[in-house]
């Protein structure tokens, strides 16, 4: 290879080596384990040995996989840039005109004069250890250029042979699925107009059998809250690739002269130490925000639903404050005409019939009890039974004027890309926030977009959030979308937590939080203790299990605690105290999972950054084949340090049926013993958990 330019972005964990051949688009020669400080000669050697070998019956010069897979150069896989100018220039011949590498950032510009297109690409290795990449394309011509896709790709080595990604549905978000990475494409598209319950939050490729603690793993995530695609592709003549970008609908992006489209970020992470290493990078990235200690929440939804009655809510607030709740969130039902879910969306004025004196009496009461007040909105939606729709039927998003998409939860989508609709919503939400003492907004989005333009709507949604945040910088915002239907790093740039799922069944929550938590740190995942009998599944769980589950998130309650027994309230109060004590550790520490040998039980925890303390849960999901539990090994500890392990049960010990002795007394053991030998726990029944605190 003639004098390749080589750029090496690296930290202690990973390396990305980017190279050029002449003016061809930049190519990633290595993405994976860190190579440390290599000099240019060694880097050129690396590029040389991985680049040359040309198969028969192929272009005469090798066709490398570019960061923007280049159909014009002969790449036969999924092209990075797809579009055309009146049917021409669908495979532009892009040549690099400039490039720069500065610190952890690499940028390049490429253009095709005949096609009248300029592309810019950015690759950043962030302090968190994450990579992020994006491209932009500009129309330099005078005629329109129709863009169909602009997606970035990264190669993974051939020893990454397995894929892990996610699907899900309402109340069962982020169910994992695994398969071999075979020849062909595994394309995960989300066309729901929101991130989607079934969208894959990430796509992981890894070495055979990669697990939470073992194996090399490469992961990508598309930071976009609208339609998007995440894919793995394995071609016979190259390395497997992981890539993704926004999924553009036909005609959605037509660039006029001089116009540019910029893709969302593709985030990527490498781990040489299993899935937990991927989480470490995502969590570090998402922790680059300053959050106050996460207050204990009481959300009124499963407590009162639409029954907004001042006396009932005031009394609920009293009970909440008495047991230690710090934030009281009034959910759906407070605005005009909203007596059930058939009417009112869009009419963002406090309902005078239900709240004759406005929200002030409740808010004042909540504040006087020392709690913050939060309020639910669903700003991008409208019921056809609303004053807003009656006045502005043309503000509804649909396939064409006058045609409504099928309704969903009795509602339609407001076209917030419409300047007047946008201004109305901005004004309404902003006024309610300005007129009331509100610290928190639960921002919901309860349906898919059907037959509608999604790109503009998503961009307008981000604009709206940005504007509201700049006007009300002290208001925290939660991203909710029928539970966890809008969770991605695009929305998390603008929000402070997510509503992980509408399912408060602790068993389901174990699964949902386990896999959402691969990407999100615990403090960003809303996790509420629900009623004894779950409203979504009908399952009954002991309080101790519900608490043990919610403690590994941003803890809250979603239950009519006035109808709970005194014993339950006392258990909750003790659990809230316990949460306040452990939250700093859980919300700043390193999340770890044991590759526990019993599929019927999970072991997960959080270890302080300096490894001085830790907090674990052993969770019995179903009955085990084994008669007594497999020994529990606690990963991530300092092997040299001695830990005092207490078996904590703030909400009371799980009701055990075990007759024989079960150890509950505190033990002191070195980290090496706890991590490698493990400890024996009592026999648990399904849907029970034990908490272990290490100090
Ligand atoms: C969605 C949310 C719930 C609740 C209801 C209110 O389903 O996910 O938590 O806020 O809307 O209508």
XYZ file of C-alpha atoms in Angstrom, residues 166 171-176 212 500-518 520 522 525-530 534 536-537 539 541-553 555 591-594 599-606 615-622 684-691:
81
model
C -33.774 -7.154 21.421
C -45.333 -4.140 29.077
C -42.560 -6.542 27.989
C -39.841 -4.322 26.593
C -36.380 -5.466 25.556
C -36.653 -9.211 25.337
C -33.284 -10.570 24.179
C -22.038 -10.826 30.847
C -38.852 1.731 31.705
C -42.151 -0.091 31.291
C -45.813 0.123 32.205
C -45.372 -3.293 33.760
C -44.764 -3.029 37.492
C -44.874 -6.805 37.961
C -41.533 -7.380 39.676
C -40.795 -10.632 37.863
C -41.313 -9.051 34.451
C -39.404 -6.016 35.658
C -36.377 -8.166 36.469
C -36.154 -9.043 32.791
C -37.010 -5.600 31.485
C -34.503 -3.847 33.750
C -31.790 -6.442 33.183
C -31.726 -5.795 29.445
C -32.612 -2.105 29.405
C -29.871 -1.793 31.998
C -27.242 -3.080 29.598
C -28.975 2.612 30.736
C -29.930 2.320 37.080
C -34.613 3.763 34.749
C -37.831 4.562 36.579
C -38.635 1.513 38.770
C -41.750 1.600 40.923
C -43.100 -0.698 43.587
C -46.570 -1.613 42.360
C -49.926 -6.543 39.560
C -50.775 -5.676 34.201
C -50.303 -9.400 34.860
C -49.411 -11.852 39.583
C -45.665 -10.751 44.836
C -44.353 -10.221 48.338
C -43.332 -6.656 49.086
C -39.727 -7.777 49.603
C -39.500 -8.971 45.993
C -41.076 -5.799 44.594
C -38.694 -3.674 46.647
C -35.621 -5.762 45.755
C -36.493 -5.151 42.104
C -37.167 -1.406 42.308
C -34.022 -0.725 44.359
C -31.934 -1.263 41.229
C -33.454 1.691 39.415
C -36.999 3.988 43.026
C -23.168 -2.525 37.157
C -22.161 -6.182 37.186
C -23.845 -9.505 36.448
C -22.689 -12.922 37.460
C -30.839 -20.504 34.599
C -33.610 -20.245 37.205
C -31.793 -17.531 39.155
C -29.986 -14.292 38.415
C -27.256 -12.496 40.314
C -26.644 -8.850 39.608
C -25.241 -5.912 41.474
C -23.463 -2.612 41.595
C -24.800 -4.151 46.574
C -26.090 -7.371 45.020
C -29.348 -9.192 44.501
C -29.839 -12.914 44.125
C -33.135 -13.347 42.303
C -34.994 -16.641 42.090
C -37.078 -16.458 38.912
C -38.577 -19.938 38.765
C -35.766 -19.346 47.878
C -39.153 -19.861 46.343
C -39.757 -18.513 42.839
C -40.182 -14.760 42.674
C -38.178 -14.075 45.783
C -34.889 -12.262 46.164
C -32.099 -11.773 48.666
C -30.188 -8.507 48.946
